[in-house]
Amino acid sequence: MIKKAAIRAKPYTEMNAKELAEATTEFDEGGVPVGFKPLDAAGRAIWESVKRKRGRPVIGKGVQVISVSLEKQLLEKANRLAKKLRISRARLIARGLESVLAEERGK
């Protein structure tokens, strides 16, 4: 019989059929594998923070998604410029709007 410690030290991709069958017997019965137990409070907190999606960073007071209609040619130009500047299209549009608002305040 092959020792489990020797089997586990070897990557699954390098095992023969007999070694692989023996190394994976714990998964044959289904359910929770041996050695697993319920999470304690600290473990649960870590798990909750890990599984939470990262999301977008909050900018200012957050963002509001809107739908705006643009001429196709203008949108293509905006996409090209955003790519050239290595910023998102949304950031490019925000910069343009900020510029117009600043100009209007100066009048």
PDB file of N, CA and C in Angstrom:
ATOM      1  N   MET A   1       0.843  -1.202   0.000  1.00  0.00           N
ATOM      2  CA  MET A   1       0.000   0.000   0.000  1.00  0.00           C
ATOM      3  C   MET A   1       0.878   1.252   0.000  1.00  0.00           C
ATOM      4  N   ILE A   2       0.467   2.262  -0.711  1.00  0.00           N
ATOM      5  CA  ILE A   2       1.214   3.508  -0.829  1.00  0.00           C
ATOM      6  C   ILE A   2       0.795   4.435   0.311  1.00  0.00           C
ATOM      7  N   LYS A   3       1.758   5.078   0.930  1.00  0.00           N
ATOM      8  CA  LYS A   3       1.466   5.995   2.027  1.00  0.00           C
ATOM      9  C   LYS A   3       0.827   7.263   1.470  1.00  0.00           C
ATOM     10  N   LYS A   4      -0.175   7.793   2.208  1.00  0.00           N
ATOM     11  CA  LYS A   4      -0.860   8.998   1.746  1.00  0.00           C
ATOM     12  C   LYS A   4       0.081  10.193   1.693  1.00  0.00           C
ATOM     13  N   ALA A   5       1.013  10.303   2.641  1.00  0.00           N
ATOM     14  CA  ALA A   5       1.947  11.430   2.651  1.00  0.00           C
ATOM     15  C   ALA A   5       2.768  11.448   1.370  1.00  0.00           C
ATOM     16  N   ALA A   6       3.171  10.262   0.905  1.00  0.00           N
ATOM     17  CA  ALA A   6       3.962  10.181  -0.326  1.00  0.00           C
ATOM     18  C   ALA A   6       3.116  10.560  -1.532  1.00  0.00           C
ATOM     19  N   ILE A   7       1.838  10.178  -1.513  1.00  0.00           N
ATOM     20  CA  ILE A   7       0.940  10.484  -2.631  1.00  0.00           C
ATOM     21  C   ILE A   7       0.682  11.982  -2.698  1.00  0.00           C
ATOM     22  N   ARG A   8       0.396  12.600  -1.572  1.00  0.00           N
ATOM     23  CA  ARG A   8       0.048  14.024  -1.557  1.00  0.00           C
ATOM     24  C   ARG A   8       1.229  14.908  -1.949  1.00  0.00           C
ATOM     25  N   ALA A   9       2.438  14.439  -1.734  1.00  0.00           N
ATOM     26  CA  ALA A   9       3.603  15.233  -2.098  1.00  0.00           C
ATOM     27  C   ALA A   9       3.763  15.305  -3.612  1.00  0.00           C
ATOM     28  N   LYS A  10       3.134  14.397  -4.297  1.00  0.00           N
ATOM     29  CA  LYS A  10       3.245  14.322  -5.753  1.00  0.00           C
ATOM     30  C   LYS A  10       2.043  15.043  -6.386  1.00  0.00           C
ATOM     31  N   PRO A  11       2.255  15.910  -7.367  1.00  0.00           N
ATOM     32  CA  PRO A  11       1.121  16.587  -8.026  1.00  0.00           C
ATOM     33  C   PRO A  11       0.196  15.580  -8.715  1.00  0.00           C
ATOM     34  N   TYR A  12      -1.085  15.877  -8.719  1.00  0.00           N
ATOM     35  CA  TYR A  12      -2.071  14.983  -9.337  1.00  0.00           C
ATOM     36  C   TYR A  12      -1.718  14.670 -10.791  1.00  0.00           C
ATOM     37  N   THR A  13      -1.169  15.630 -11.496  1.00  0.00           N
ATOM     38  CA  THR A  13      -0.855  15.436 -12.915  1.00  0.00           C
ATOM     39  C   THR A  13       0.253  14.424 -13.150  1.00  0.00           C
ATOM     40  N   GLU A  14       1.022  14.135 -12.105  1.00  0.00           N
ATOM     41  CA  GLU A  14       2.123  13.183 -12.240  1.00  0.00           C
ATOM     42  C   GLU A  14       1.788  11.805 -11.667  1.00  0.00           C
ATOM     43  N   MET A  15       0.567  11.618 -11.148  1.00  0.00           N
ATOM     44  CA  MET A  15       0.177  10.347 -10.542  1.00  0.00           C
ATOM     45  C   MET A  15      -0.333   9.362 -11.584  1.00  0.00           C
ATOM     46  N   ASN A  16      -0.119   8.070 -11.305  1.00  0.00           N
ATOM     47  CA  ASN A  16      -0.730   7.050 -12.155  1.00  0.00           C
ATOM     48  C   ASN A  16      -2.157   6.832 -11.655  1.00  0.00           C
ATOM     49  N   ALA A  17      -2.919   5.989 -12.311  1.00  0.00           N
ATOM     50  CA  ALA A  17      -4.336   5.805 -11.984  1.00  0.00           C
ATOM     51  C   ALA A  17      -4.529   5.312 -10.551  1.00  0.00           C
ATOM     52  N   LYS A  18      -3.711   4.387 -10.106  1.00  0.00           N
ATOM     53  CA  LYS A  18      -3.852   3.835  -8.747  1.00  0.00           C
ATOM     54  C   LYS A  18      -3.556   4.909  -7.703  1.00  0.00           C
ATOM     55  N   GLU A  19      -2.493   5.669  -7.901  1.00  0.00           N
ATOM     56  CA  GLU A  19      -2.135   6.732  -6.959  1.00  0.00           C
ATOM     57  C   GLU A  19      -3.214   7.811  -6.917  1.00  0.00           C
ATOM     58  N   LEU A  20      -3.736   8.158  -8.062  1.00  0.00           N
ATOM     59  CA  LEU A  20      -4.774   9.184  -8.148  1.00  0.00           C
ATOM     60  C   LEU A  20      -6.048   8.734  -7.450  1.00  0.00           C
ATOM     61  N   ALA A  21      -6.434   7.483  -7.651  1.00  0.00           N
ATOM     62  CA  ALA A  21      -7.632   6.949  -6.994  1.00  0.00           C
ATOM     63  C   ALA A  21      -7.469   6.976  -5.483  1.00  0.00           C
ATOM     64  N   GLU A  22      -6.309   6.604  -4.992  1.00  0.00           N
ATOM     65  CA  GLU A  22      -6.075   6.587  -3.550  1.00  0.00           C
ATOM     66  C   GLU A  22      -6.004   8.001  -2.975  1.00  0.00           C
ATOM     67  N   ALA A  23      -5.414   8.918  -3.715  1.00  0.00           N
ATOM     68  CA  ALA A  23      -5.271  10.292  -3.233  1.00  0.00           C
ATOM     69  C   ALA A  23      -6.606  11.024  -3.167  1.00  0.00           C
ATOM     70  N   THR A  24      -7.577  10.587  -3.950  1.00  0.00           N
ATOM     71  CA  THR A  24      -8.862  11.301  -4.008  1.00  0.00           C
ATOM     72  C   THR A  24     -10.007  10.536  -3.347  1.00  0.00           C
ATOM     73  N   THR A  25      -9.710   9.509  -2.566  1.00  0.00           N
ATOM     74  CA  THR A  25     -10.776   8.718  -1.924  1.00  0.00           C
ATOM     75  C   THR A  25     -11.634   9.550  -0.993  1.00  0.00           C
ATOM     76  N   GLU A  26     -11.060  10.581  -0.368  1.00  0.00           N
ATOM     77  CA  GLU A  26     -11.847  11.393   0.570  1.00  0.00           C
ATOM     78  C   GLU A  26     -13.010  12.105  -0.113  1.00  0.00           C
ATOM     79  N   PHE A  27     -12.948  12.252  -1.442  1.00  0.00           N
ATOM     80  CA  PHE A  27     -14.011  12.943  -2.168  1.00  0.00           C
ATOM     81  C   PHE A  27     -15.063  11.988  -2.727  1.00  0.00           C
ATOM     82  N   ASP A  28     -14.851  10.677  -2.584  1.00  0.00           N
ATOM     83  CA  ASP A  28     -15.767   9.688  -3.141  1.00  0.00           C
ATOM     84  C   ASP A  28     -17.117   9.655  -2.437  1.00  0.00           C
ATOM     85  N   GLU A  29     -17.156   9.926  -1.152  1.00  0.00           N
ATOM     86  CA  GLU A  29     -18.386   9.797  -0.378  1.00  0.00           C
ATOM     87  C   GLU A  29     -19.295  11.006  -0.501  1.00  0.00           C
ATOM     88  N   GLY A  30     -18.804  12.109  -0.965  1.00  0.00           N
ATOM     89  CA  GLY A  30     -19.623  13.308  -1.071  1.00  0.00           C
ATOM     90  C   GLY A  30     -19.707  14.004   0.265  1.00  0.00           C
ATOM     91  N   GLY A  31     -20.412  15.094   0.309  1.00  0.00           N
ATOM     92  CA  GLY A  31     -20.522  15.838   1.558  1.00  0.00           C
ATOM     93  C   GLY A  31     -19.267  16.638   1.839  1.00  0.00           C
ATOM     94  N   VAL A  32     -19.042  16.891   3.117  1.00  0.00           N
ATOM     95  CA  VAL A  32     -17.911  17.706   3.543  1.00  0.00           C
ATOM     96  C   VAL A  32     -16.702  16.810   3.753  1.00  0.00           C
ATOM     97  N   PRO A  33     -15.555  17.132   3.129  1.00  0.00           N
ATOM     98  CA  PRO A  33     -14.357  16.316   3.316  1.00  0.00           C
ATOM     99  C   PRO A  33     -13.913  16.281   4.775  1.00  0.00           C
ATOM    100  N   VAL A  34     -13.238  15.219   5.152  1.00  0.00           N
ATOM    101  CA  VAL A  34     -12.744  15.045   6.521  1.00  0.00           C
ATOM    102  C   VAL A  34     -11.819  16.206   6.855  1.00  0.00           C
ATOM    103  N   GLY A  35     -11.936  16.701   8.078  1.00  0.00           N
ATOM    104  CA  GLY A  35     -11.064  17.787   8.507  1.00  0.00           C
ATOM    105  C   GLY A  35     -11.704  19.159   8.402  1.00  0.00           C
ATOM    106  N   PHE A  36     -12.826  19.265   7.721  1.00  0.00           N
ATOM    107  CA  PHE A  36     -13.514  20.544   7.622  1.00  0.00           C
ATOM    108  C   PHE A  36     -14.479  20.681   8.783  1.00  0.00           C
ATOM    109  N   LYS A  37     -14.623  21.900   9.288  1.00  0.00           N
ATOM    110  CA  LYS A  37     -15.558  22.155  10.375  1.00  0.00           C
ATOM    111  C   LYS A  37     -16.170  23.538  10.166  1.00  0.00           C
ATOM    112  N   PRO A  38     -17.258  23.846  10.874  1.00  0.00           N
ATOM    113  CA  PRO A  38     -17.879  25.163  10.709  1.00  0.00           C
ATOM    114  C   PRO A  38     -16.901  26.285  11.070  1.00  0.00           C
ATOM    115  N   LEU A  39     -17.064  27.426  10.428  1.00  0.00           N
ATOM    116  CA  LEU A  39     -16.197  28.572  10.693  1.00  0.00           C
ATOM    117  C   LEU A  39     -16.526  29.204  12.035  1.00  0.00           C
ATOM    118  N   ASP A  40     -15.490  29.679  12.727  1.00  0.00           N
ATOM    119  CA  ASP A  40     -15.723  30.458  13.934  1.00  0.00           C
ATOM    120  C   ASP A  40     -16.008  31.907  13.503  1.00  0.00           C
ATOM    121  N   ALA A  41     -16.231  32.802  14.463  1.00  0.00           N
ATOM    122  CA  ALA A  41     -16.602  34.181  14.138  1.00  0.00           C
ATOM    123  C   ALA A  41     -15.521  34.881  13.318  1.00  0.00           C
ATOM    124  N   ALA A  42     -14.253  34.682  13.691  1.00  0.00           N
ATOM    125  CA  ALA A  42     -13.156  35.329  12.962  1.00  0.00           C
ATOM    126  C   ALA A  42     -13.063  34.779  11.532  1.00  0.00           C
ATOM    127  N   GLY A  43     -13.185  33.466  11.390  1.00  0.00           N
ATOM    128  CA  GLY A  43     -13.141  32.841  10.076  1.00  0.00           C
ATOM    129  C   GLY A  43     -14.299  33.277   9.207  1.00  0.00           C
ATOM    130  N   ARG A  44     -15.481  33.414   9.795  1.00  0.00           N
ATOM    131  CA  ARG A  44     -16.672  33.869   9.068  1.00  0.00           C
ATOM    132  C   ARG A  44     -16.468  35.296   8.566  1.00  0.00           C
ATOM    133  N   ALA A  45     -15.883  36.168   9.410  1.00  0.00           N
ATOM    134  CA  ALA A  45     -15.647  37.559   9.012  1.00  0.00           C
ATOM    135  C   ALA A  45     -14.676  37.615   7.836  1.00  0.00           C
ATOM    136  N   ILE A  46     -13.629  36.800   7.891  1.00  0.00           N
ATOM    137  CA  ILE A  46     -12.660  36.754   6.799  1.00  0.00           C
ATOM    138  C   ILE A  46     -13.337  36.266   5.518  1.00  0.00           C
ATOM    139  N   TRP A  47     -14.131  35.194   5.634  1.00  0.00           N
ATOM    140  CA  TRP A  47     -14.822  34.642   4.469  1.00  0.00           C
ATOM    141  C   TRP A  47     -15.758  35.664   3.841  1.00  0.00           C
ATOM    142  N   GLU A  48     -16.515  36.376   4.662  1.00  0.00           N
ATOM    143  CA  GLU A  48     -17.452  37.376   4.150  1.00  0.00           C
ATOM    144  C   GLU A  48     -16.712  38.485   3.408  1.00  0.00           C
ATOM    145  N   SER A  49     -15.558  38.919   3.936  1.00  0.00           N
ATOM    146  CA  SER A  49     -14.815  39.988   3.261  1.00  0.00           C
ATOM    147  C   SER A  49     -14.194  39.500   1.961  1.00  0.00           C
ATOM    148  N   VAL A  50     -13.795  38.225   1.906  1.00  0.00           N
ATOM    149  CA  VAL A  50     -13.183  37.676   0.701  1.00  0.00           C
ATOM    150  C   VAL A  50     -14.224  37.465  -0.396  1.00  0.00           C
ATOM    151  N   LYS A  51     -15.398  36.966  -0.046  1.00  0.00           N
ATOM    152  CA  LYS A  51     -16.390  36.663  -1.083  1.00  0.00           C
ATOM    153  C   LYS A  51     -17.129  37.899  -1.580  1.00  0.00           C
ATOM    154  N   ARG A  52     -17.035  39.000  -0.835  1.00  0.00           N
ATOM    155  CA  ARG A  52     -17.682  40.240  -1.258  1.00  0.00           C
ATOM    156  C   ARG A  52     -16.996  40.744  -2.515  1.00  0.00           C
ATOM    157  N   LYS A  53     -17.766  41.151  -3.481  1.00  0.00           N
ATOM    158  CA  LYS A  53     -17.185  41.662  -4.715  1.00  0.00           C
ATOM    159  C   LYS A  53     -16.502  42.990  -4.429  1.00  0.00           C
ATOM    160  N   ARG A  54     -15.440  43.220  -5.151  1.00  0.00           N
ATOM    161  CA  ARG A  54     -14.630  44.401  -4.929  1.00  0.00           C
ATOM    162  C   ARG A  54     -15.384  45.679  -5.279  1.00  0.00           C
ATOM    163  N   GLY A  55     -16.032  45.712  -6.392  1.00  0.00           N
ATOM    164  CA  GLY A  55     -16.819  46.875  -6.783  1.00  0.00           C
ATOM    165  C   GLY A  55     -15.960  48.037  -7.247  1.00  0.00           C
ATOM    166  N   ARG A  56     -16.621  49.095  -7.609  1.00  0.00           N
ATOM    167  CA  ARG A  56     -15.917  50.280  -8.087  1.00  0.00           C
ATOM    168  C   ARG A  56     -15.592  51.175  -6.897  1.00  0.00           C
ATOM    169  N   PRO A  57     -14.473  51.884  -6.982  1.00  0.00           N
ATOM    170  CA  PRO A  57     -14.139  52.801  -5.888  1.00  0.00           C
ATOM    171  C   PRO A  57     -15.125  53.967  -5.867  1.00  0.00           C
ATOM    172  N   VAL A  58     -15.426  54.440  -4.680  1.00  0.00           N
ATOM    173  CA  VAL A  58     -16.338  55.565  -4.539  1.00  0.00           C
ATOM    174  C   VAL A  58     -15.578  56.838  -4.877  1.00  0.00           C
ATOM    175  N   ILE A  59     -16.147  57.629  -5.777  1.00  0.00           N
ATOM    176  CA  ILE A  59     -15.560  58.907  -6.154  1.00  0.00           C
ATOM    177  C   ILE A  59     -16.529  59.986  -5.710  1.00  0.00           C
ATOM    178  N   GLY A  60     -16.069  60.899  -4.892  1.00  0.00           N
ATOM    179  CA  GLY A  60     -16.950  61.952  -4.388  1.00  0.00           C
ATOM    180  C   GLY A  60     -18.077  61.356  -3.570  1.00  0.00           C
ATOM    181  N   LYS A  61     -19.301  61.634  -3.975  1.00  0.00           N
ATOM    182  CA  LYS A  61     -20.467  61.111  -3.250  1.00  0.00           C
ATOM    183  C   LYS A  61     -21.025  59.864  -3.914  1.00  0.00           C
ATOM    184  N   GLY A  62     -20.224  59.220  -4.759  1.00  0.00           N
ATOM    185  CA  GLY A  62     -20.689  58.034  -5.465  1.00  0.00           C
ATOM    186  C   GLY A  62     -21.001  58.386  -6.912  1.00  0.00           C
ATOM    187  N   VAL A  63     -21.574  57.448  -7.621  1.00  0.00           N
ATOM    188  CA  VAL A  63     -21.868  57.679  -9.029  1.00  0.00           C
ATOM    189  C   VAL A  63     -23.344  57.410  -9.317  1.00  0.00           C
ATOM    190  N   GLN A  64     -23.809  57.978 -10.405  1.00  0.00           N
ATOM    191  CA  GLN A  64     -25.154  57.737 -10.905  1.00  0.00           C
ATOM    192  C   GLN A  64     -25.016  57.314 -12.352  1.00  0.00           C
ATOM    193  N   VAL A  65     -25.519  56.153 -12.688  1.00  0.00           N
ATOM    194  CA  VAL A  65     -25.462  55.676 -14.062  1.00  0.00           C
ATOM    195  C   VAL A  65     -26.583  56.355 -14.844  1.00  0.00           C
ATOM    196  N   ILE A  66     -26.217  56.915 -16.002  1.00  0.00           N
ATOM    197  CA  ILE A  66     -27.201  57.603 -16.840  1.00  0.00           C
ATOM    198  C   ILE A  66     -27.084  57.098 -18.280  1.00  0.00           C
ATOM    199  N   SER A  67     -28.094  57.366 -19.054  1.00  0.00           N
ATOM    200  CA  SER A  67     -28.075  57.025 -20.470  1.00  0.00           C
ATOM    201  C   SER A  67     -28.030  58.325 -21.254  1.00  0.00           C
ATOM    202  N   VAL A  68     -27.037  58.438 -22.127  1.00  0.00           N
ATOM    203  CA  VAL A  68     -26.868  59.652 -22.920  1.00  0.00           C
ATOM    204  C   VAL A  68     -26.794  59.259 -24.386  1.00  0.00           C
ATOM    205  N   SER A  69     -27.467  59.993 -25.226  1.00  0.00           N
ATOM    206  CA  SER A  69     -27.401  59.748 -26.664  1.00  0.00           C
ATOM    207  C   SER A  69     -26.355  60.660 -27.284  1.00  0.00           C
ATOM    208  N   LEU A  70     -25.449  60.060 -28.062  1.00  0.00           N
ATOM    209  CA  LEU A  70     -24.413  60.819 -28.756  1.00  0.00           C
ATOM    210  C   LEU A  70     -24.399  60.416 -30.221  1.00  0.00           C
ATOM    211  N   GLU A  71     -23.981  61.340 -31.059  1.00  0.00           N
ATOM    212  CA  GLU A  71     -23.807  60.996 -32.466  1.00  0.00           C
ATOM    213  C   GLU A  71     -22.705  59.940 -32.547  1.00  0.00           C
ATOM    214  N   LYS A  72     -22.850  58.995 -33.447  1.00  0.00           N
ATOM    215  CA  LYS A  72     -21.890  57.897 -33.557  1.00  0.00           C
ATOM    216  C   LYS A  72     -20.472  58.390 -33.807  1.00  0.00           C
ATOM    217  N   GLN A  73     -20.339  59.382 -34.669  1.00  0.00           N
ATOM    218  CA  GLN A  73     -19.009  59.902 -34.997  1.00  0.00           C
ATOM    219  C   GLN A  73     -18.357  60.542 -33.766  1.00  0.00           C
ATOM    220  N   LEU A  74     -19.142  61.275 -32.987  1.00  0.00           N
ATOM    221  CA  LEU A  74     -18.625  61.896 -31.767  1.00  0.00           C
ATOM    222  C   LEU A  74     -18.209  60.824 -30.759  1.00  0.00           C
ATOM    223  N   LEU A  75     -18.995  59.782 -30.640  1.00  0.00           N
ATOM    224  CA  LEU A  75     -18.671  58.689 -29.729  1.00  0.00           C
ATOM    225  C   LEU A  75     -17.386  57.979 -30.152  1.00  0.00           C
ATOM    226  N   GLU A  76     -17.213  57.757 -31.451  1.00  0.00           N
ATOM    227  CA  GLU A  76     -15.991  57.120 -31.954  1.00  0.00           C
ATOM    228  C   GLU A  76     -14.764  57.970 -31.635  1.00  0.00           C
ATOM    229  N   LYS A  77     -14.893  59.302 -31.815  1.00  0.00           N
ATOM    230  CA  LYS A  77     -13.783  60.204 -31.490  1.00  0.00           C
ATOM    231  C   LYS A  77     -13.472  60.153 -29.996  1.00  0.00           C
ATOM    232  N   ALA A  78     -14.518  60.135 -29.188  1.00  0.00           N
ATOM    233  CA  ALA A  78     -14.329  60.074 -27.732  1.00  0.00           C
ATOM    234  C   ALA A  78     -13.649  58.774 -27.333  1.00  0.00           C
ATOM    235  N   ASN A  79     -14.057  57.668 -27.936  1.00  0.00           N
ATOM    236  CA  ASN A  79     -13.441  56.371 -27.637  1.00  0.00           C
ATOM    237  C   ASN A  79     -11.956  56.374 -27.995  1.00  0.00           C
ATOM    238  N   ARG A  80     -11.634  56.931 -29.155  1.00  0.00           N
ATOM    239  CA  ARG A  80     -10.226  56.983 -29.585  1.00  0.00           C
ATOM    240  C   ARG A  80      -9.389  57.835 -28.629  1.00  0.00           C
ATOM    241  N   LEU A  81      -9.925  58.992 -28.236  1.00  0.00           N
ATOM    242  CA  LEU A  81      -9.192  59.872 -27.336  1.00  0.00           C
ATOM    243  C   LEU A  81      -9.019  59.224 -25.959  1.00  0.00           C
ATOM    244  N   ALA A  82     -10.067  58.605 -25.450  1.00  0.00           N
ATOM    245  CA  ALA A  82      -9.978  57.939 -24.149  1.00  0.00           C
ATOM    246  C   ALA A  82      -8.913  56.847 -24.176  1.00  0.00           C
ATOM    247  N   LYS A  83      -8.880  56.100 -25.274  1.00  0.00           N
ATOM    248  CA  LYS A  83      -7.870  55.036 -25.414  1.00  0.00           C
ATOM    249  C   LYS A  83      -6.472  55.642 -25.460  1.00  0.00           C
ATOM    250  N   LYS A  84      -6.318  56.741 -26.212  1.00  0.00           N
ATOM    251  CA  LYS A  84      -5.021  57.408 -26.335  1.00  0.00           C
ATOM    252  C   LYS A  84      -4.560  57.937 -24.976  1.00  0.00           C
ATOM    253  N   LEU A  85      -5.487  58.494 -24.201  1.00  0.00           N
ATOM    254  CA  LEU A  85      -5.163  59.052 -22.885  1.00  0.00           C
ATOM    255  C   LEU A  85      -5.102  57.983 -21.788  1.00  0.00           C
ATOM    256  N   ARG A  86      -5.516  56.762 -22.167  1.00  0.00           N
ATOM    257  CA  ARG A  86      -5.552  55.626 -21.223  1.00  0.00           C
ATOM    258  C   ARG A  86      -6.446  55.914 -20.020  1.00  0.00           C
ATOM    259  N   ILE A  87      -7.622  56.432 -20.327  1.00  0.00           N
ATOM    260  CA  ILE A  87      -8.646  56.646 -19.308  1.00  0.00           C
ATOM    261  C   ILE A  87      -9.945  56.047 -19.830  1.00  0.00           C
ATOM    262  N   SER A  88     -10.900  55.885 -18.941  1.00  0.00           N
ATOM    263  CA  SER A  88     -12.184  55.332 -19.374  1.00  0.00           C
ATOM    264  C   SER A  88     -12.976  56.390 -20.134  1.00  0.00           C
ATOM    265  N   ARG A  89     -13.919  55.932 -20.921  1.00  0.00           N
ATOM    266  CA  ARG A  89     -14.782  56.852 -21.649  1.00  0.00           C
ATOM    267  C   ARG A  89     -15.583  57.695 -20.658  1.00  0.00           C
ATOM    268  N   ALA A  90     -16.026  57.073 -19.568  1.00  0.00           N
ATOM    269  CA  ALA A  90     -16.785  57.806 -18.551  1.00  0.00           C
ATOM    270  C   ALA A  90     -15.933  58.925 -17.955  1.00  0.00           C
ATOM    271  N   ARG A  91     -14.653  58.634 -17.698  1.00  0.00           N
ATOM    272  CA  ARG A  91     -13.760  59.659 -17.130  1.00  0.00           C
ATOM    273  C   ARG A  91     -13.540  60.787 -18.128  1.00  0.00           C
ATOM    274  N   LEU A  92     -13.409  60.461 -19.401  1.00  0.00           N
ATOM    275  CA  LEU A  92     -13.242  61.480 -20.437  1.00  0.00           C
ATOM    276  C   LEU A  92     -14.469  62.392 -20.483  1.00  0.00           C
ATOM    277  N   ILE A  93     -15.640  61.813 -20.464  1.00  0.00           N
ATOM    278  CA  ILE A  93     -16.871  62.595 -20.506  1.00  0.00           C
ATOM    279  C   ILE A  93     -16.992  63.459 -19.255  1.00  0.00           C
ATOM    280  N   ALA A  94     -16.618  62.901 -18.098  1.00  0.00           N
ATOM    281  CA  ALA A  94     -16.672  63.671 -16.851  1.00  0.00           C
ATOM    282  C   ALA A  94     -15.710  64.855 -16.912  1.00  0.00           C
ATOM    283  N   ARG A  95     -14.501  64.627 -17.448  1.00  0.00           N
ATOM    284  CA  ARG A  95     -13.539  65.724 -17.583  1.00  0.00           C
ATOM    285  C   ARG A  95     -14.084  66.819 -18.489  1.00  0.00           C
ATOM    286  N   GLY A  96     -14.716  66.427 -19.589  1.00  0.00           N
ATOM    287  CA  GLY A  96     -15.299  67.413 -20.500  1.00  0.00           C
ATOM    288  C   GLY A  96     -16.410  68.206 -19.839  1.00  0.00           C
ATOM    289  N   LEU A  97     -17.260  67.524 -19.103  1.00  0.00           N
ATOM    290  CA  LEU A  97     -18.365  68.199 -18.411  1.00  0.00           C
ATOM    291  C   LEU A  97     -17.832  69.131 -17.331  1.00  0.00           C
ATOM    292  N   GLU A  98     -16.811  68.693 -16.597  1.00  0.00           N
ATOM    293  CA  GLU A  98     -16.199  69.556 -15.575  1.00  0.00           C
ATOM    294  C   GLU A  98     -15.614  70.810 -16.218  1.00  0.00           C
ATOM    295  N   SER A  99     -15.002  70.654 -17.377  1.00  0.00           N
ATOM    296  CA  SER A  99     -14.413  71.783 -18.093  1.00  0.00           C
ATOM    297  C   SER A  99     -15.487  72.791 -18.501  1.00  0.00           C
ATOM    298  N   VAL A 100     -16.583  72.295 -19.044  1.00  0.00           N
ATOM    299  CA  VAL A 100     -17.678  73.181 -19.461  1.00  0.00           C
ATOM    300  C   VAL A 100     -18.275  73.884 -18.245  1.00  0.00           C
ATOM    301  N   LEU A 101     -18.463  73.181 -17.169  1.00  0.00           N
ATOM    302  CA  LEU A 101     -19.036  73.788 -15.954  1.00  0.00           C
ATOM    303  C   LEU A 101     -18.100  74.853 -15.384  1.00  0.00           C
ATOM    304  N   ALA A 102     -16.806  74.589 -15.398  1.00  0.00           N
ATOM    305  CA  ALA A 102     -15.834  75.568 -14.893  1.00  0.00           C
ATOM    306  C   ALA A 102     -15.847  76.821 -15.775  1.00  0.00           C
ATOM    307  N   GLU A 103     -15.953  76.621 -17.081  1.00  0.00           N
ATOM    308  CA  GLU A 103     -16.003  77.751 -18.023  1.00  0.00           C
ATOM    309  C   GLU A 103     -17.251  78.598 -17.787  1.00  0.00           C
ATOM    310  N   GLU A 104     -18.379  77.938 -17.536  1.00  0.00           N
ATOM    311  CA  GLU A 104     -19.646  78.654 -17.307  1.00  0.00           C
ATOM    312  C   GLU A 104     -19.589  79.429 -15.987  1.00  0.00           C
ATOM    313  N   ARG A 105     -18.927  78.877 -14.969  1.00  0.00           N
ATOM    314  CA  ARG A 105     -18.799  79.593 -13.676  1.00  0.00           C
ATOM    315  C   ARG A 105     -17.958  80.851 -13.844  1.00  0.00           C
ATOM    316  N   GLY A 106     -16.993  80.806 -14.765  1.00  0.00           N
ATOM    317  CA  GLY A 106     -16.089  81.934 -14.992  1.00  0.00           C
ATOM    318  C   GLY A 106     -16.722  83.079 -15.749  1.00  0.00           C
ATOM    319  N   LYS A 107     -17.861  82.871 -16.347  1.00  0.00           N
ATOM    320  CA  LYS A 107     -18.513  83.928 -17.142  1.00  0.00           C
ATOM    321  C   LYS A 107     -19.215  84.927 -16.272  1.00  0.00           C
TER     322      LYS A 107
END
